[in-house]
JSON list of C-alpha atoms in Angstrom, two decimals:
[
{"chain": "A", "resi": 27, "resn": "UNK", "atom": "CA", "xyz": [12.70, 16.64, 36.54]},
{"chain": "A", "resi": 28, "resn": "UNK", "atom": "CA", "xyz": [14.55, 17.42, 33.31]},
{"chain": "A", "resi": 29, "resn": "UNK", "atom": "CA", "xyz": [14.74, 13.70, 32.50]},
{"chain": "A", "resi": 30, "resn": "UNK", "atom": "CA", "xyz": [10.98, 13.32, 33.00]},
{"chain": "A", "resi": 31, "resn": "UNK", "atom": "CA", "xyz": [10.22, 16.24, 30.69]},
{"chain": "A", "resi": 32, "resn": "UNK", "atom": "CA", "xyz": [12.67, 14.91, 28.10]},
{"chain": "A", "resi": 33, "resn": "UNK", "atom": "CA", "xyz": [11.08, 11.46, 28.16]},
{"chain": "A", "resi": 34, "resn": "UNK", "atom": "CA", "xyz": [7.58, 12.91, 27.88]},
{"chain": "A", "resi": 35, "resn": "UNK", "atom": "CA", "xyz": [8.74, 15.02, 24.94]},
{"chain": "A", "resi": 36, "resn": "UNK", "atom": "CA", "xyz": [10.09, 11.93, 23.17]},
{"chain": "A", "resi": 37, "resn": "UNK", "atom": "CA", "xyz": [6.77, 10.15, 23.75]},
{"chain": "A", "resi": 38, "resn": "UNK", "atom": "CA", "xyz": [4.89, 13.08, 22.24]},
{"chain": "A", "resi": 39, "resn": "UNK", "atom": "CA", "xyz": [7.16, 13.09, 19.17]},
{"chain": "A", "resi": 40, "resn": "UNK", "atom": "CA", "xyz": [6.67, 9.34, 18.72]},
{"chain": "A", "resi": 41, "resn": "UNK", "atom": "CA", "xyz": [2.89, 9.73, 19.01]},
{"chain": "A", "resi": 42, "resn": "UNK", "atom": "CA", "xyz": [2.90, 12.46, 16.37]},
{"chain": "A", "resi": 43, "resn": "UNK", "atom": "CA", "xyz": [5.00, 10.28, 14.05]},
{"chain": "A", "resi": 44, "resn": "UNK", "atom": "CA", "xyz": [2.49, 7.44, 14.42]},
{"chain": "A", "resi": 45, "resn": "UNK", "atom": "CA", "xyz": [-0.56, 9.36, 13.20]},
{"chain": "A", "resi": 46, "resn": "UNK", "atom": "CA", "xyz": [-2.10, 8.04, 10.01]},
{"chain": "A", "resi": 47, "resn": "UNK", "atom": "CA", "xyz": [-1.93, 10.23, 6.94]},
{"chain": "A", "resi": 48, "resn": "UNK", "atom": "CA", "xyz": [-2.20, 10.11, 3.15]},
{"chain": "A", "resi": 49, "resn": "UNK", "atom": "CA", "xyz": [1.02, 10.49, 1.16]},
{"chain": "A", "resi": 50, "resn": "UNK", "atom": "CA", "xyz": [-0.11, 12.63, -1.77]},
{"chain": "A", "resi": 51, "resn": "UNK", "atom": "CA", "xyz": [2.65, 11.15, -3.95]},
{"chain": "A", "resi": 52, "resn": "UNK", "atom": "CA", "xyz": [0.71, 7.85, -3.90]},
{"chain": "A", "resi": 53, "resn": "UNK", "atom": "CA", "xyz": [-2.61, 9.32, -5.08]},
{"chain": "A", "resi": 54, "resn": "UNK", "atom": "CA", "xyz": [-3.49, 8.40, -8.66]},
{"chain": "A", "resi": 55, "resn": "UNK", "atom": "CA", "xyz": [-3.81, 5.43, -11.00]},
{"chain": "A", "resi": 56, "resn": "UNK", "atom": "CA", "xyz": [-0.91, 2.97, -10.82]},
{"chain": "A", "resi": 57, "resn": "UNK", "atom": "CA", "xyz": [-0.05, -0.21, -12.75]},
{"chain": "A", "resi": 58, "resn": "UNK", "atom": "CA", "xyz": [2.03, -3.12, -11.54]},
{"chain": "A", "resi": 59, "resn": "UNK", "atom": "CA", "xyz": [3.05, -6.65, -12.38]},
{"chain": "A", "resi": 60, "resn": "UNK", "atom": "CA", "xyz": [4.42, -9.57, -10.37]},
{"chain": "A", "resi": 61, "resn": "UNK", "atom": "CA", "xyz": [5.42, -13.07, -11.53]},
{"chain": "A", "resi": 62, "resn": "UNK", "atom": "CA", "xyz": [4.76, -15.79, -8.94]},
{"chain": "A", "resi": 63, "resn": "UNK", "atom": "CA", "xyz": [7.09, -18.79, -8.52]},
{"chain": "A", "resi": 64, "resn": "UNK", "atom": "CA", "xyz": [4.45, -20.92, -10.26]},
{"chain": "A", "resi": 65, "resn": "UNK", "atom": "CA", "xyz": [4.74, -18.72, -13.35]},
{"chain": "A", "resi": 66, "resn": "UNK", "atom": "CA", "xyz": [1.37, -17.03, -12.89]},
{"chain": "A", "resi": 67, "resn": "UNK", "atom": "CA", "xyz": [1.56, -13.39, -13.93]},
{"chain": "A", "resi": 68, "resn": "UNK", "atom": "CA", "xyz": [-0.32, -10.94, -11.70]},
{"chain": "A", "resi": 69, "resn": "UNK", "atom": "CA", "xyz": [-1.15, -7.62, -13.33]},
{"chain": "A", "resi": 70, "resn": "UNK", "atom": "CA", "xyz": [-3.15, -4.84, -11.73]},
{"chain": "A", "resi": 71, "resn": "UNK", "atom": "CA", "xyz": [-4.33, -1.28, -12.00]},
{"chain": "A", "resi": 72, "resn": "UNK", "atom": "CA", "xyz": [-4.80, 0.43, -8.65]},
{"chain": "A", "resi": 73, "resn": "UNK", "atom": "CA", "xyz": [-6.55, 3.74, -8.09]},
{"chain": "A", "resi": 74, "resn": "UNK", "atom": "CA", "xyz": [-5.61, 5.37, -4.78]},
{"chain": "A", "resi": 75, "resn": "UNK", "atom": "CA", "xyz": [-7.85, 8.27, -3.82]},
{"chain": "A", "resi": 76, "resn": "UNK", "atom": "CA", "xyz": [-7.11, 11.25, -1.58]},
{"chain": "A", "resi": 77, "resn": "UNK", "atom": "CA", "xyz": [-9.85, 10.15, 0.85]},
{"chain": "A", "resi": 78, "resn": "UNK", "atom": "CA", "xyz": [-7.86, 6.99, 1.72]},
{"chain": "A", "resi": 79, "resn": "UNK", "atom": "CA", "xyz": [-9.89, 4.58, -0.41]},
{"chain": "A", "resi": 80, "resn": "UNK", "atom": "CA", "xyz": [-8.62, 2.40, -3.23]},
{"chain": "A", "resi": 81, "resn": "UNK", "atom": "CA", "xyz": [-9.79, 0.05, -5.96]},
{"chain": "A", "resi": 82, "resn": "UNK", "atom": "CA", "xyz": [-7.60, -2.59, -7.64]},
{"chain": "A", "resi": 83, "resn": "UNK", "atom": "CA", "xyz": [-8.50, -4.40, -10.86]},
{"chain": "A", "resi": 84, "resn": "UNK", "atom": "CA", "xyz": [-6.49, -7.65, -10.92]},
{"chain": "A", "resi": 85, "resn": "UNK", "atom": "CA", "xyz": [-5.77, -9.97, -13.84]},
{"chain": "A", "resi": 86, "resn": "UNK", "atom": "CA", "xyz": [-3.96, -13.27, -13.19]},
{"chain": "A", "resi": 87, "resn": "UNK", "atom": "CA", "xyz": [-2.67, -15.19, -16.22]},
{"chain": "A", "resi": 88, "resn": "UNK", "atom": "CA", "xyz": [-1.71, -18.83, -15.68]},
{"chain": "A", "resi": 89, "resn": "UNK", "atom": "CA", "xyz": [0.83, -20.89, -17.61]},
{"chain": "A", "resi": 90, "resn": "UNK", "atom": "CA", "xyz": [-2.04, -22.34, -19.66]},
{"chain": "A", "resi": 91, "resn": "UNK", "atom": "CA", "xyz": [-3.08, -18.76, -20.62]},
{"chain": "A", "resi": 92, "resn": "UNK", "atom": "CA", "xyz": [-6.26, -18.89, -18.53]},
{"chain": "A", "resi": 93, "resn": "UNK", "atom": "CA", "xyz": [-7.09, -15.47, -17.15]},
{"chain": "A", "resi": 94, "resn": "UNK", "atom": "CA", "xyz": [-8.83, -14.80, -13.85]},
{"chain": "A", "resi": 95, "resn": "UNK", "atom": "CA", "xyz": [-9.92, -11.23, -13.14]},
{"chain": "A", "resi": 96, "resn": "UNK", "atom": "CA", "xyz": [-11.40, -9.64, -10.05]},
{"chain": "A", "resi": 97, "resn": "UNK", "atom": "CA", "xyz": [-11.69, -6.29, -8.28]},
{"chain": "A", "resi": 98, "resn": "UNK", "atom": "CA", "xyz": [-10.77, -5.39, -4.70]},
{"chain": "A", "resi": 99, "resn": "UNK", "atom": "CA", "xyz": [-11.65, -2.22, -2.79]},
{"chain": "A", "resi": 100, "resn": "UNK", "atom": "CA", "xyz": [-10.46, -0.97, 0.55]},
{"chain": "A", "resi": 101, "resn": "UNK", "atom": "CA", "xyz": [-8.63, 1.67, 2.55]},
{"chain": "A", "resi": 102, "resn": "UNK", "atom": "CA", "xyz": [-5.00, 2.80, 2.52]},
{"chain": "A", "resi": 103, "resn": "UNK", "atom": "CA", "xyz": [-2.89, 5.08, 4.70]},
{"chain": "A", "resi": 104, "resn": "UNK", "atom": "CA", "xyz": [0.64, 5.78, 5.92]},
{"chain": "A", "resi": 105, "resn": "UNK", "atom": "CA", "xyz": [1.73, 5.43, 9.54]},
{"chain": "A", "resi": 106, "resn": "UNK", "atom": "CA", "xyz": [5.33, 5.98, 10.50]},
{"chain": "A", "resi": 107, "resn": "UNK", "atom": "CA", "xyz": [7.26, 5.01, 7.38]},
{"chain": "A", "resi": 108, "resn": "UNK", "atom": "CA", "xyz": [4.94, 2.17, 6.36]},
{"chain": "A", "resi": 109, "resn": "UNK", "atom": "CA", "xyz": [2.16, 1.88, 3.79]},
{"chain": "A", "resi": 110, "resn": "UNK", "atom": "CA", "xyz": [-0.98, 0.15, 5.13]},
{"chain": "A", "resi": 111, "resn": "UNK", "atom": "CA", "xyz": [-3.72, -1.41, 3.04]},
{"chain": "A", "resi": 112, "resn": "UNK", "atom": "CA", "xyz": [-6.84, -3.30, 4.09]},
{"chain": "A", "resi": 113, "resn": "UNK", "atom": "CA", "xyz": [-9.51, -4.79, 1.81]},
{"chain": "A", "resi": 114, "resn": "UNK", "atom": "CA", "xyz": [-13.16, -4.23, 2.57]},
{"chain": "A", "resi": 115, "resn": "UNK", "atom": "CA", "xyz": [-15.47, -5.55, 3.88]},
{"chain": "A", "resi": 116, "resn": "UNK", "atom": "CA", "xyz": [-13.08, -7.63, 6.05]},
{"chain": "A", "resi": 117, "resn": "UNK", "atom": "CA", "xyz": [-11.27, -4.72, 7.71]},
{"chain": "A", "resi": 118, "resn": "UNK", "atom": "CA", "xyz": [-9.10, -7.22, 9.58]},
{"chain": "A", "resi": 119, "resn": "UNK", "atom": "CA", "xyz": [-5.38, -6.73, 10.00]},
{"chain": "A", "resi": 120, "resn": "UNK", "atom": "CA", "xyz": [-3.96, -4.52, 7.26]},
{"chain": "A", "resi": 121, "resn": "UNK", "atom": "CA", "xyz": [-1.07, -5.54, 5.04]},
{"chain": "A", "resi": 122, "resn": "UNK", "atom": "CA", "xyz": [2.02, -3.46, 5.83]},
{"chain": "A", "resi": 123, "resn": "UNK", "atom": "CA", "xyz": [4.69, -2.50, 3.30]},
{"chain": "A", "resi": 124, "resn": "UNK", "atom": "CA", "xyz": [7.88, -0.48, 3.23]},
{"chain": "A", "resi": 125, "resn": "UNK", "atom": "CA", "xyz": [7.74, 1.82, 0.23]},
{"chain": "A", "resi": 126, "resn": "UNK", "atom": "CA", "xyz": [10.18, 4.02, -1.62]},
{"chain": "A", "resi": 127, "resn": "UNK", "atom": "CA", "xyz": [10.32, 5.98, -4.83]},
{"chain": "A", "resi": 128, "resn": "UNK", "atom": "CA", "xyz": [13.15, 4.65, -7.01]},
{"chain": "A", "resi": 129, "resn": "UNK", "atom": "CA", "xyz": [12.10, 6.69, -10.02]},
{"chain": "A", "resi": 130, "resn": "UNK", "atom": "CA", "xyz": [9.94, 9.82, -10.08]},
{"chain": "A", "resi": 131, "resn": "UNK", "atom": "CA", "xyz": [6.86, 8.02, -11.41]},
{"chain": "A", "resi": 132, "resn": "UNK", "atom": "CA", "xyz": [7.40, 4.56, -9.85]},
{"chain": "A", "resi": 133, "resn": "UNK", "atom": "CA", "xyz": [7.15, 3.30, -6.28]},
{"chain": "A", "resi": 134, "resn": "UNK", "atom": "CA", "xyz": [8.60, 0.06, -4.87]},
{"chain": "A", "resi": 135, "resn": "UNK", "atom": "CA", "xyz": [6.90, -1.94, -2.12]},
{"chain": "A", "resi": 136, "resn": "UNK", "atom": "CA", "xyz": [8.32, -4.67, 0.14]},
{"chain": "A", "resi": 137, "resn": "UNK", "atom": "CA", "xyz": [5.90, -6.68, 2.28]},
{"chain": "A", "resi": 138, "resn": "UNK", "atom": "CA", "xyz": [6.52, -6.32, 6.01]},
{"chain": "A", "resi": 139, "resn": "UNK", "atom": "CA", "xyz": [3.46, -8.10, 7.42]},
{"chain": "A", "resi": 140, "resn": "UNK", "atom": "CA", "xyz": [0.32, -9.79, 6.10]},
{"chain": "A", "resi": 141, "resn": "UNK", "atom": "CA", "xyz": [-2.22, -12.25, 7.43]},
{"chain": "A", "resi": 142, "resn": "UNK", "atom": "CA", "xyz": [-3.63, -12.88, 3.94]},
{"chain": "A", "resi": 143, "resn": "UNK", "atom": "CA", "xyz": [-0.73, -13.13, 1.50]},
{"chain": "A", "resi": 144, "resn": "UNK", "atom": "CA", "xyz": [1.00, -16.48, 1.09]},
{"chain": "A", "resi": 145, "resn": "UNK", "atom": "CA", "xyz": [4.33, -14.86, 0.25]},
{"chain": "A", "resi": 146, "resn": "UNK", "atom": "CA", "xyz": [6.70, -14.44, 3.19]},
{"chain": "A", "resi": 147, "resn": "UNK", "atom": "CA", "xyz": [7.56, -11.03, 4.58]},
{"chain": "A", "resi": 148, "resn": "UNK", "atom": "CA", "xyz": [10.46, -9.49, 2.72]},
{"chain": "A", "resi": 149, "resn": "UNK", "atom": "CA", "xyz": [10.11, -12.04, -0.10]},
{"chain": "A", "resi": 150, "resn": "UNK", "atom": "CA", "xyz": [7.21, -10.24, -1.75]},
{"chain": "A", "resi": 151, "resn": "UNK", "atom": "CA", "xyz": [8.38, -7.09, -3.50]},
{"chain": "A", "resi": 152, "resn": "UNK", "atom": "CA", "xyz": [6.93, -5.26, -6.47]},
{"chain": "A", "resi": 153, "resn": "UNK", "atom": "CA", "xyz": [6.80, -1.88, -8.17]},
{"chain": "A", "resi": 154, "resn": "UNK", "atom": "CA", "xyz": [3.97, 0.24, -9.47]},
{"chain": "A", "resi": 155, "resn": "UNK", "atom": "CA", "xyz": [4.25, 3.08, -11.96]},
{"chain": "A", "resi": 156, "resn": "UNK", "atom": "CA", "xyz": [1.96, 6.09, -12.17]},
{"chain": "A", "resi": 157, "resn": "UNK", "atom": "CA", "xyz": [-0.38, 6.08, -15.16]},
{"chain": "A", "resi": 158, "resn": "UNK", "atom": "CA", "xyz": [-2.63, 9.03, -14.29]},
{"chain": "A", "resi": 159, "resn": "UNK", "atom": "CA", "xyz": [-2.76, 11.56, -11.48]},
{"chain": "A", "resi": 160, "resn": "UNK", "atom": "CA", "xyz": [-6.08, 11.69, -9.64]},
{"chain": "A", "resi": 161, "resn": "UNK", "atom": "CA", "xyz": [-7.65, 15.04, -8.90]},
{"chain": "A", "resi": 162, "resn": "UNK", "atom": "CA", "xyz": [-7.19, 16.04, -5.25]},
{"chain": "A", "resi": 163, "resn": "UNK", "atom": "CA", "xyz": [-10.18, 15.53, -2.98]},
{"chain": "A", "resi": 164, "resn": "UNK", "atom": "CA", "xyz": [-11.12, 17.21, 0.25]},
{"chain": "A", "resi": 165, "resn": "UNK", "atom": "CA", "xyz": [-10.32, 15.05, 3.24]},
{"chain": "A", "resi": 166, "resn": "UNK", "atom": "CA", "xyz": [-12.94, 15.72, 5.88]},
{"chain": "A", "resi": 167, "resn": "UNK", "atom": "CA", "xyz": [-11.96, 13.42, 8.72]},
{"chain": "A", "resi": 168, "resn": "UNK", "atom": "CA", "xyz": [-9.25, 11.19, 10.03]},
{"chain": "A", "resi": 169, "resn": "UNK", "atom": "CA", "xyz": [-8.66, 7.73, 8.66]}
]
């Protein structure tokens, strides 16, 4: 009987740990940069909102100095110890990243899983630094 109760208790703790939530430390306007093996420089500004939505303005600069810019919007959340991000309107499988704060205003990401990105898991790592805090918003429902 005690073993059964203990096991059920562990299951309940695991279920609680797996709920999605918003890490308030990630809310705001962030800038990042990544240099691909080809030499293309990816730069972006990402705004993560308290309601779990985001917008990223990308700028890719090739070796010939051609610039390609585009914007992506989607949803983000935390589950367990992982950062999840999915672009809209696809809403397919989200990209999953480990994340950690190395400096107070900068966060590092390491790709864990992605159906879309060409880079292999663990090989794609980057940092973003906070540019501007976003005002907190009221979160009305679950993600």
